[in-house]
Amino acid sequence: MRSLRSATTLIRRTHSAPFHKSASRGYELIDGTAIAAAVRQEIKDEVATMKSTHGIVPGLAVVLVGSRKDSQAYVTMKKKACLAAGFDSMETTLPEDCTQEELMGVVDAYGADPKCHGILVQLPLPDHIDEEFVLDRISLEKDVDGFHTLNVGRLNKKGKLAPTSVACTPFGCVELLVRSGVQIEGANAVVVGRSNIVGMPVARLLQDLNATVTVCHSKTKDLPAAVRNADIVVAAIGRAEMIKKEWVKPGAVVIDVGINAVDDPTKKKGYKLVGDVAFDEVKDVASKITPVPGGVGPMTIAMLLQNTLLRAKAAVNEE
Amino acid sequence: MRSLRSATTLIRRTHSAPFHKSASRGYELIDGTAIAAAVRQEIKDEVATMKSTHGIVPGLAVVLVGSRKDSQAYVTMKKKACLAAGFDSMETTLPEDCTQEELMGVVDAYGADPKCHGILVQLPLPDHIDEEFVLDRISLEKDVDGFHTLNVGRLNKKGKLAPTSVACTPFGCVELLVRSGVQIEGANAVVVGRSNIVGMPVARLLQDLNATVTVCHSKTKDLPAAVRNADIVVAAIGRAEMIKKEWVKPGAVVIDVGINAVDDPTKKKGYKLVGDVAFDEVKDVASKITPVPGGVGPMTIAMLLQNTLLRAKAAVNEE
């Protein structure tokens, strides 16, 4: 009952939605950067209150194995976001060739640390480490990524025990919809992609909010037809600009989870980031749409902070 | 990887499907009674081999709390099915007012008994007992109902660890489809109903077999339209004859999980059992359809035996 209910309560609150509509275009941009900033400001305010009332500061530990550039960049972003929200930020970096036991030792140490309310093991892990085993080692109380098998189980059944956390990216997708005033109950939602970390949990969250959900994937026989049936499209395939204008029902809401690098010689870096949706054409039929970058991306870290705050609150309540 | 893979392997085997087609009708009846009998015969043969090769007899323990007539009837059926397949059948009945601790004691005792390979706690339990807590007390090794939260989690993510068992009724639905030669991969499957014990797990199993799955429920805004899109319909709503002919696409395959008692003064008991599908009219458009009774019903017990056999095999392999 604890944190998904809390989370659902949070996302059910109505917020002034920072979206942009101009006379020159028919669609509204769902501005993830602005919504994430609003979420982060709310969290910061709550943290200040928590600190003054209970003397508690939420603490997030991030564990990185190896030296992948992208993982390092994510860890740095998470650390900065923690500090900006007034959290304690803890970090451990282990070498690429560390043993699973060493990694477990770090997870267990944060598990025993009362100042740490959330543990995030940055994925992917090197091949010699059993990812599922490591993720299941994090206690439910500190599983701010929501990847523990018990949390996946709780998410996927109705019961007295809600997940302690819901995976950050799916949670962020739903938060974007709710804060943009999108009607989820009764809507036909089509999720394209069935990954553990996005497609499956976002489908389940939308169903919990009473959407009628269809999950599409590589074996779907007529993907354009399936997508055309959607009032809400969530694209999480990982293929650049795959979803075209003709696939989208006029007036549909489009959430683009994809982040794909495509060559672009006009850019200094030689590439640009695009989503799974052909934004430039789909915007002409969608009623609301997220850009890439600046849509779902910024929400992931905001929801990580949200999850950590909820876990810190739960720890206060259990004291 | 263990038993869902084994289960999937089992259900992917091609079997001669005992269905009935006559010149006088366009549909084929999916005969659950005959298919369940075939499954049970295969299990019986395997048990005989197991006994002679390893000296192992699969053992199933059924725990009943209270004296509900329907629960007693189910327990009796399960016990008979066990004995017919050559299993050891164990049974404990506790009074309606037993404590949760007493029930746990029984679960733990079967958990420690090497002759017991599966534990089934008959549901529903009295209100004063925490059902989720009890179900999660059964070890994964003996969770032949597949209701343990970790098994639900494993079912709902892709990973190295498959569930040790899959819930019997959904498993039975998929077995009926496979043994009836129904193409699941690429099919549009519509599951009506989103319960923990049928709707959700059957949706997940069909998706694992590469169907494109839509889950409908009481908040679905145009249920007939959604069902009309289905190549495969699984009805698990619990409302007598709700699904009508006009809702079903010609040629669709219809699996009816519902068992509803409706008044019928022509019957000695004063009622008859019907499904969630208006069989008499839907049969005229469906290509294949299960009857009620005699469709999914008999499969539930067959799959319970299958799950117990798989757990006994796993125990042999772990020795």
XYZ file of C-alpha atoms in Angstrom:
638
model
C 0.000 0.000 0.000
C 2.875 2.284 0.641
C 4.686 3.919 -2.094
C 2.805 3.125 -5.290
C -0.296 4.417 -3.542
C 1.695 7.457 -2.476
C 3.044 7.732 -5.982
C -0.405 7.357 -7.484
C -1.702 9.967 -5.094
C 1.085 12.231 -6.189
C 0.462 11.716 -9.871
C -3.269 12.074 -9.410
C -2.901 15.546 -7.931
C -3.752 18.072 -10.580
C -0.977 20.383 -11.503
C -0.725 23.370 -13.696
C 0.795 21.752 -16.733
C 3.610 23.633 -18.336
C 2.848 23.000 -21.935
C 3.166 25.233 -24.885
C 0.541 25.896 -27.472
C 0.799 28.547 -30.059
C -1.653 29.815 -32.622
C 0.703 28.689 -35.333
C 0.493 25.002 -34.434
C -2.279 22.626 -33.475
C -0.361 20.456 -31.064
C 0.807 21.042 -27.533
C 4.381 20.265 -26.664
C 4.673 18.224 -23.469
C 7.709 19.949 -22.036
C 9.522 17.317 -19.991
C 12.264 19.725 -18.992
C 9.732 22.116 -17.445
C 7.640 19.367 -15.836
C 10.747 17.689 -14.421
C 11.871 21.046 -13.028
C 8.469 21.474 -11.360
C 8.681 17.977 -9.856
C 12.194 18.630 -8.640
C 11.165 21.927 -7.064
C 8.298 20.191 -5.208
C 10.754 17.561 -3.991
C 13.225 20.222 -2.882
C 10.490 21.937 -0.870
C 9.493 18.649 0.745
C 13.095 17.864 1.574
C 13.479 21.246 3.283
C 10.360 20.566 5.364
C 11.497 17.054 6.182
C 14.873 18.304 7.298
C 13.427 20.965 9.569
C 10.629 18.777 10.998
C 12.347 15.408 11.315
C 16.031 16.188 10.898
C 16.083 13.683 8.037
C 17.817 14.208 4.709
C 17.016 11.703 1.932
C 20.154 9.882 0.836
C 20.740 8.192 -2.519
C 23.663 5.892 -3.194
C 24.738 5.284 -6.762
C 27.004 2.351 -7.503
C 28.947 2.306 -10.752
C 31.005 -0.605 -12.031
C 33.572 0.103 -14.732
C 34.168 3.219 -16.781
C 31.552 3.360 -19.546
C 31.334 6.984 -20.633
C 27.511 6.967 -20.842
C 27.148 5.392 -17.402
C 29.573 7.915 -15.927
C 27.554 10.739 -17.470
C 24.291 9.363 -16.012
C 25.866 8.950 -12.589
C 27.146 12.530 -12.667
C 23.676 13.798 -13.638
C 22.055 11.831 -10.834
C 24.568 13.144 -8.308
C 23.999 16.740 -9.377
C 20.232 16.302 -9.232
C 20.515 14.869 -5.703
C 22.568 17.778 -4.465
C 20.275 20.327 -6.135
C 17.261 18.773 -4.350
C 19.020 18.874 -0.998
C 19.629 15.110 -0.834
C 22.709 13.391 0.477
C 24.497 11.857 -2.461
C 26.737 8.839 -1.976
C 28.728 7.158 -4.688
C 30.925 4.129 -5.086
C 32.838 3.256 -8.218
C 34.251 -0.215 -8.635
C 36.661 -1.344 -11.347
C 35.302 -3.190 -14.405
C 36.921 -6.418 -13.182
C 35.573 -6.309 -9.627
C 34.036 -9.524 -8.350
C 30.333 -9.987 -7.771
C 31.127 -10.414 -4.089
C 32.795 -7.006 -3.961
C 29.742 -5.424 -5.564
C 27.464 -7.244 -3.113
C 29.591 -5.948 -0.267
C 28.966 -2.385 -1.418
C 25.220 -3.004 -1.845
C 25.041 -4.564 1.615
C 26.968 -1.711 3.214
C 24.548 0.862 1.791
C 21.724 -1.453 2.830
C 22.907 -1.220 6.441
C 23.492 2.555 6.347
C 20.538 4.403 7.905
C 21.486 7.600 6.057
C 20.979 5.858 2.736
C 17.327 5.577 1.624
C 17.836 4.448 -1.933
C 20.411 2.328 -3.751
C 20.837 2.516 -7.493
C 23.203 0.150 -9.259
C 23.927 1.748 -12.617
C 23.172 -0.621 -15.499
C 24.444 -2.283 -17.602
C 26.812 -4.322 -15.446
C 29.796 -6.202 -16.901
C 28.943 -9.631 -18.298
C 30.639 -11.565 -15.493
C 28.183 -10.150 -12.966
C 24.682 -11.577 -12.540
C 22.529 -8.473 -12.894
C 19.288 -10.044 -11.603
C 21.048 -11.431 -8.564
C 22.553 -8.038 -7.725
C 19.281 -6.152 -8.217
C 17.429 -8.637 -6.002
C 20.043 -8.093 -3.299
C 18.903 -4.500 -2.792
C 16.268 -4.491 -0.059
C 12.744 -3.507 -1.067
C 13.058 -0.554 1.308
C 15.882 0.903 -0.798
C 14.964 -0.362 -4.288
C 14.473 3.087 -5.854
C 14.772 1.668 -9.375
C 11.820 -0.685 -8.803
C 13.680 -3.548 -10.503
C 13.587 -6.027 -7.590
C 11.678 -9.128 -8.668
C 9.307 -8.724 -5.723
C 8.535 -5.162 -6.829
C 7.898 -6.393 -10.383
C 5.591 -9.024 -8.890
C 3.769 -6.488 -6.731
C 3.370 -4.154 -9.706
C 1.861 -6.958 -11.761
C -0.805 -8.088 -9.341
C -3.514 -6.435 -7.402
C -2.910 -6.914 -3.721
C -2.428 -5.268 -0.403
C 1.258 -4.713 -1.008
C 2.084 -2.144 -3.650
C 5.622 -1.894 -5.015
C 7.928 0.153 -2.801
C 9.062 1.941 -5.966
C 8.034 1.989 -9.614
C 10.703 2.077 -12.329
C 11.655 5.702 -12.968
C 11.172 6.011 -16.737
C 7.666 4.445 -16.847
C 6.713 6.446 -13.759
C 7.956 9.556 -15.570
C 5.858 8.762 -18.666
C 2.710 8.510 -16.562
C 3.596 11.673 -14.638
C 3.921 13.547 -17.946
C 0.457 12.359 -19.004
C -1.150 13.219 -15.687
C 0.445 16.647 -15.408
C -0.552 17.398 -18.986
C -4.193 16.686 -18.152
C -4.464 13.655 -20.400
C -7.482 11.436 -19.748
C -6.033 7.968 -19.090
C -9.075 6.089 -17.772
C -10.930 4.508 -20.672
C -8.299 5.559 -23.216
C -6.862 3.070 -25.657
C -3.146 3.066 -24.925
C -0.681 1.364 -27.226
C 2.798 0.681 -25.883
C 5.330 -0.122 -28.578
C 8.130 -2.154 -27.018
C 8.056 -4.743 -24.255
C 11.268 -4.230 -22.298
C 11.548 -4.927 -18.580
C 12.513 -1.356 -17.840
C 10.015 0.599 -19.944
C 7.427 -1.218 -22.057
C 6.135 -3.743 -19.552
C 5.955 -1.499 -16.487
C 4.462 1.455 -18.366
C 1.777 -0.862 -19.770
C 0.969 -2.039 -16.282
C 0.829 1.496 -14.832
C -1.503 2.662 -17.596
C -3.726 -0.337 -16.980
C -3.791 0.438 -13.255
C -5.063 3.870 -14.244
C -7.817 2.102 -16.222
C -6.557 2.518 -19.763
C -7.150 -0.345 -22.185
C -3.588 -1.288 -23.016
C -2.133 -3.084 -26.031
C 1.553 -4.010 -26.035
C 3.117 -4.164 -29.504
C 6.514 -5.543 -30.439
C 8.630 -6.896 -33.272
C 6.174 -9.735 -33.973
C 3.101 -7.516 -34.175
C 1.659 -8.191 -37.577
C 0.311 -4.750 -38.472
C 2.026 -2.227 -36.270
C 0.721 0.888 -38.066
C -2.863 -0.349 -37.676
C -2.323 -1.131 -34.005
C -0.820 2.295 -33.314
C -3.630 4.009 -35.229
C -6.062 2.622 -32.689
C -4.374 4.489 -29.845
C -5.548 7.545 -27.958
C -2.189 7.403 -26.169
C 0.968 6.080 -27.848
C 4.056 5.257 -25.804
C 7.011 4.553 -28.076
C 9.833 2.584 -26.460
C 11.393 0.600 -29.275
C 14.829 2.119 -29.692
C 14.565 2.702 -33.452
C 15.084 6.206 -34.743
C 11.936 7.943 -35.984
C 10.134 4.675 -36.676
C 6.627 5.889 -35.899
C 5.261 7.908 -38.797
C 2.460 10.407 -39.200
C 0.207 7.904 -40.992
C 0.403 5.576 -37.994
C -1.021 8.090 -35.554
C -4.708 8.812 -35.071
C -5.432 12.520 -35.300
C -5.650 13.938 -31.798
C -3.639 11.166 -30.154
C -1.172 11.901 -27.361
C 2.366 10.711 -28.108
C 5.015 9.930 -25.487
C 8.403 9.202 -27.029
C 10.785 7.268 -24.795
C 13.401 6.645 -27.493
C 16.779 8.344 -27.522
C 18.683 7.466 -30.683
C 21.830 9.069 -32.044
C 21.717 9.652 -35.820
C 24.450 11.138 -38.006
C 24.189 14.865 -38.553
C 27.203 16.551 -40.150
C 25.745 19.997 -39.347
C 26.288 19.307 -35.635
C 29.641 19.780 -33.944
C 29.459 16.286 -32.453
C 28.537 14.838 -35.849
C 25.222 13.443 -34.599
C 21.892 14.493 -33.186
C 19.476 12.784 -30.820
C 16.071 11.747 -32.085
C 13.242 9.701 -30.614
C 11.358 6.639 -31.837
C 8.754 8.970 -33.300
C 9.201 11.038 -36.476
C 8.491 14.204 -34.493
C 8.503 16.665 -37.396
C 5.591 14.942 -39.121
C 3.765 13.308 -36.186
C 3.377 16.702 -34.451
C 0.988 17.643 -37.262
C -1.548 14.998 -36.186
C -0.897 14.552 -32.443
C -2.771 16.657 -29.911
C 0.134 16.502 -27.451
C 3.622 15.177 -27.996
C 6.942 14.979 -26.154
C 10.086 16.209 -27.883
C 13.430 14.367 -27.877
C 15.491 15.545 -26.131
C 13.535 17.360 -23.425
C 10.591 15.006 -23.068
C 10.758 11.751 -21.101
C 14.532 12.008 -20.522
C 14.499 14.648 -17.785
C 11.623 12.864 -16.029
C 13.672 9.751 -15.294
C 15.945 11.551 -12.859
C 13.041 13.521 -11.375
C 11.220 10.269 -10.606
C 14.389 8.746 -9.171
C 14.444 11.639 -6.710
C 10.716 11.148 -6.105
C 11.255 7.439 -5.379
C 14.116 8.226 -3.009
C 12.040 10.847 -1.203
C 9.175 8.344 -0.829
C 11.568 5.762 0.604
C 12.975 8.325 3.037
C 9.418 9.214 4.117
C 8.635 5.530 4.582
C 11.753 5.189 6.744
C 10.582 8.142 8.877
C 7.140 6.557 9.261
C 8.637 3.231 10.271
C 10.756 4.790 13.009
C 15.173 -20.890 -17.122
C 13.767 -23.867 -15.449
C 10.166 -24.577 -15.484
C 8.547 -21.955 -17.684
C 11.080 -22.938 -20.297
C 10.197 -26.567 -19.670
C 6.554 -25.618 -19.728
C 6.983 -23.661 -22.918
C 8.848 -26.562 -24.404
C 6.008 -28.791 -23.406
C 3.362 -26.551 -24.857
C 5.363 -25.979 -27.996
C 5.460 -29.671 -28.775
C 2.932 -30.408 -31.451
C 0.248 -32.774 -30.453
C -2.544 -34.402 -32.277
C -5.363 -32.172 -31.230
C -8.560 -33.867 -30.195
C -11.045 -31.500 -31.672
C -14.266 -32.151 -33.354
C -15.376 -30.821 -36.672
C -18.412 -31.972 -38.492
C -19.768 -31.142 -41.899
C -22.842 -29.709 -40.269
C -20.978 -26.930 -38.486
C -18.233 -24.497 -39.440
C -16.507 -24.353 -36.077
C -14.279 -26.767 -34.267
C -14.977 -27.518 -30.645
C -11.861 -27.311 -28.492
C -12.552 -30.267 -26.286
C -10.951 -29.474 -22.945
C -12.066 -32.745 -21.427
C -10.284 -34.744 -24.138
C -7.175 -32.533 -24.162
C -6.955 -32.634 -20.358
C -7.268 -36.431 -20.493
C -4.417 -36.554 -23.010
C -2.237 -34.319 -20.797
C -3.049 -36.428 -17.767
C -2.187 -39.629 -19.620
C 1.191 -38.177 -20.648
C 1.822 -37.194 -17.043
C 0.835 -40.652 -15.823
C 3.300 -42.231 -18.257
C 6.056 -39.883 -17.113
C 5.308 -40.626 -13.481
C 5.605 -44.352 -14.133
C 8.992 -43.807 -15.795
C 10.143 -41.524 -12.999
C 9.153 -44.060 -10.394
C 10.975 -46.904 -12.099
C 14.088 -44.884 -12.996
C 14.522 -42.689 -9.940
C 12.218 -44.190 -7.339
C 10.525 -40.803 -7.080
C 6.775 -40.273 -6.899
C 5.539 -36.685 -7.307
C 3.673 -35.559 -4.208
C 1.068 -32.794 -4.006
C -0.200 -31.387 -0.730
C -3.519 -29.581 -0.677
C -4.364 -27.414 2.315
C -7.977 -26.478 2.952
C -9.176 -24.025 5.566
C -12.839 -24.149 6.554
C -15.705 -26.031 5.002
C -16.852 -24.175 1.892
C -18.689 -26.676 -0.260
C -17.096 -25.485 -3.519
C -13.595 -25.587 -2.036
C -14.223 -29.070 -0.684
C -15.365 -30.198 -4.121
C -12.227 -28.756 -5.780
C -9.983 -30.400 -3.204
C -11.661 -33.765 -3.770
C -11.213 -33.404 -7.537
C -7.552 -32.526 -7.149
C -6.976 -35.466 -4.844
C -8.637 -37.887 -7.268
C -6.631 -36.501 -10.169
C -3.407 -36.943 -8.200
C -4.147 -40.542 -7.413
C -5.187 -41.284 -10.989
C -1.856 -39.932 -12.254
C 0.112 -42.035 -9.785
C 1.033 -39.078 -7.520
C 1.192 -39.083 -3.756
C -1.683 -37.000 -2.485
C -1.452 -35.294 0.886
C -4.168 -33.239 2.469
C -4.657 -31.108 5.548
C -7.925 -29.529 6.554
C -7.944 -26.803 9.173
C -11.022 -25.340 10.857
C -12.412 -22.016 9.597
C -11.234 -20.294 12.779
C -7.654 -21.594 12.721
C -4.945 -18.995 13.265
C -2.633 -17.810 10.554
C 0.226 -19.320 12.552
C -1.431 -22.752 12.461
C -1.788 -22.474 8.694
C 1.829 -21.389 8.371
C 2.858 -24.353 10.456
C 1.174 -26.691 7.975
C 2.739 -24.909 4.989
C 6.157 -25.073 6.626
C 5.790 -28.761 7.452
C 4.999 -29.604 3.821
C 7.847 -27.288 2.823
C 10.247 -29.459 4.817
C 8.822 -32.766 3.605
C 10.979 -34.192 0.782
C 8.065 -36.348 -0.423
C 6.028 -33.227 -1.131
C 6.879 -31.445 -4.404
C 3.974 -29.055 -4.571
C 1.852 -27.186 -2.033
C -1.530 -25.797 -2.919
C -3.434 -23.684 -0.433
C -7.040 -23.715 -1.587
C -8.423 -20.203 -2.081
C -10.300 -18.230 -0.909
C -9.020 -18.148 2.661
C -11.105 -16.781 5.543
C -10.885 -13.002 5.950
C -8.785 -13.101 9.097
C -5.932 -14.722 7.201
C -3.523 -12.699 5.050
C -3.696 -14.559 1.736
C -0.664 -12.876 0.144
C 1.464 -13.560 3.192
C 0.495 -17.236 3.187
C 1.070 -17.676 -0.555
C 4.496 -16.037 -0.298
C 5.395 -18.460 2.499
C 5.319 -21.402 0.088
C 8.834 -21.872 -1.277
C 9.346 -21.233 -4.985
C 10.348 -24.891 -5.293
C 6.838 -25.990 -4.261
C 4.712 -23.095 -5.540
C 2.644 -25.171 -7.996
C -0.038 -22.482 -8.208
C 2.491 -19.910 -9.426
C 1.017 -17.261 -7.125
C 4.199 -16.432 -5.180
C 5.074 -12.760 -5.719
C 8.534 -13.754 -6.958
C 6.945 -16.046 -9.548
C 4.624 -13.235 -10.634
C 7.703 -11.021 -10.918
C 9.620 -13.616 -12.909
C 6.651 -14.136 -15.214
C 6.431 -10.417 -15.864
C 10.007 -9.779 -16.856
C 12.441 -11.301 -19.247
C 15.378 -12.698 -17.375
C 17.473 -15.720 -16.663
C 15.082 -16.972 -14.024
C 11.754 -18.195 -15.321
C 8.884 -18.794 -12.900
C 9.086 -22.181 -11.197
C 5.391 -22.589 -12.045
C 2.812 -20.710 -14.068
C -0.735 -20.338 -12.715
C -2.760 -23.397 -13.746
C -5.761 -21.833 -15.473
C -3.787 -19.447 -17.726
C -1.319 -22.251 -18.465
C -4.310 -24.432 -19.380
C -5.686 -21.786 -21.753
C -2.390 -21.605 -23.613
C -2.096 -25.391 -23.689
C -5.545 -25.599 -25.299
C -4.493 -23.135 -27.989
C -1.210 -24.875 -28.695
C -2.702 -28.366 -28.799
C -5.448 -27.095 -31.087
C -2.857 -25.870 -33.574
C -3.748 -22.197 -33.133
C -1.147 -19.748 -34.456
C -0.289 -17.531 -31.478
C 2.755 -15.667 -32.772
C 1.655 -12.488 -34.511
C -2.001 -12.995 -33.572
C -4.018 -10.206 -32.010
C -5.126 -11.600 -28.668
C -7.725 -9.839 -26.564
C -8.004 -10.848 -22.926
C -11.214 -9.681 -21.276
C -10.636 -9.447 -17.536
C -7.544 -8.482 -15.574
C -7.535 -10.704 -12.506
C -4.351 -11.862 -10.804
C -5.197 -15.495 -11.365
C -6.373 -15.494 -14.996
C -6.423 -12.259 -16.990
C -3.012 -10.880 -16.172
C -0.982 -14.105 -16.369
C -2.701 -15.342 -19.544
C -1.975 -11.971 -21.180
C 1.653 -12.302 -20.243
C 1.928 -15.905 -21.494
C 0.361 -14.996 -24.829
C 2.771 -12.100 -25.161
C 5.697 -14.411 -24.403
C 4.482 -16.506 -27.313
C 4.623 -13.323 -29.437
C 0.944 -12.463 -29.676
C 0.010 -8.781 -29.642
C -2.080 -8.640 -26.494
C -4.759 -6.183 -25.404
C -6.217 -6.450 -21.905
C -9.807 -5.212 -21.617
C -11.776 -4.577 -18.442
C -14.750 -2.782 -16.961
C -13.380 0.644 -17.942
C -12.755 -0.274 -21.581
C -14.750 2.241 -23.542
C -15.852 0.111 -26.494
C -15.527 -3.515 -25.501
C -17.312 -4.982 -28.560
C -14.964 -3.066 -30.884
C -11.919 -4.200 -28.934
C -13.007 -7.844 -28.997
C -13.807 -7.631 -32.723
C -10.141 -6.899 -33.348
C -9.077 -10.247 -31.869
C -7.824 -13.346 -33.636
C -7.843 -14.972 -30.201
C -10.340 -14.025 -27.490
C -9.826 -15.113 -23.893
C -12.917 -14.341 -21.822
C -12.310 -14.210 -18.067
C -14.819 -11.719 -16.748
C -17.204 -13.797 -14.684
C -20.402 -12.540 -16.347
C -22.735 -15.063 -17.888
C -22.788 -15.078 -21.695
C -21.611 -11.485 -21.949
C -19.664 -11.859 -25.178
C -22.039 -11.889 -28.146
C -21.784 -13.022 -31.732
C -21.519 -9.461 -33.062
C -18.439 -8.876 -30.913
C -16.448 -11.693 -32.464
C -14.530 -11.467 -35.724
C -15.461 -14.313 -38.076
C -12.821 -17.005 -37.794
C -11.588 -15.962 -34.352
C -10.604 -18.547 -31.746
C -12.535 -18.222 -28.489
C -11.341 -19.482 -25.098
C -13.997 -19.145 -22.420
C -12.690 -19.192 -18.860
C -15.991 -18.210 -17.237
C -18.060 -20.593 -15.171
C -21.361 -18.988 -14.164
C -24.441 -20.641 -12.676
C -27.686 -19.410 -14.214
C -31.212 -20.448 -13.261
C -32.599 -23.311 -15.306
C -35.827 -24.892 -14.034
C -35.448 -27.742 -16.562
C -32.390 -28.975 -14.631
C -32.640 -31.103 -11.537
C -30.336 -28.735 -9.632
C -32.354 -25.738 -10.821
C -29.362 -24.167 -12.579
C -26.944 -24.743 -15.412
C -23.338 -23.662 -15.919
C -22.532 -21.241 -18.714
C -19.405 -19.350 -19.697
C -18.685 -15.673 -20.287
C -19.373 -16.245 -23.978
C -22.822 -16.715 -25.528
C -21.719 -20.064 -26.926
C -24.866 -20.853 -28.930
C -24.465 -17.794 -31.120
C -20.692 -17.199 -31.012
C -20.036 -20.732 -32.307
C -21.544 -19.593 -35.609
C -18.715 -17.108 -36.204
C -15.750 -18.587 -34.313
C -13.341 -20.961 -36.025
C -12.596 -22.764 -32.762
C -14.291 -22.406 -29.408
C -14.238 -24.002 -25.962
C -17.496 -25.157 -24.414
C -18.523 -24.565 -20.796
C -18.359 -26.952 -19.048
C -15.722 -29.143 -20.670
C -13.366 -26.432 -21.960
C -10.864 -24.631 -19.750
C -12.195 -26.181 -16.534
C -10.653 -29.640 -16.891
C -7.345 -28.094 -17.952
C -6.780 -26.362 -14.612
C -6.315 -29.622 -12.768
C -4.294 -31.135 -15.613
C -1.876 -28.199 -15.430
C -1.705 -28.460 -11.655
C -0.492 -32.025 -12.139
C 1.890 -30.809 -14.850
C 3.318 -28.148 -12.506
C 3.740 -30.701 -9.729
C 5.467 -33.130 -12.080
C 7.832 -30.363 -13.235
C 8.657 -29.502 -9.624
C 9.310 -33.157 -8.832
C 11.608 -33.377 -11.870
C 13.423 -30.232 -10.731
C 13.868 -31.814 -7.286
C 15.356 -34.932 -8.911
C 17.741 -32.779 -10.957
C 18.847 -30.829 -7.921
C 19.727 -33.938 -5.967
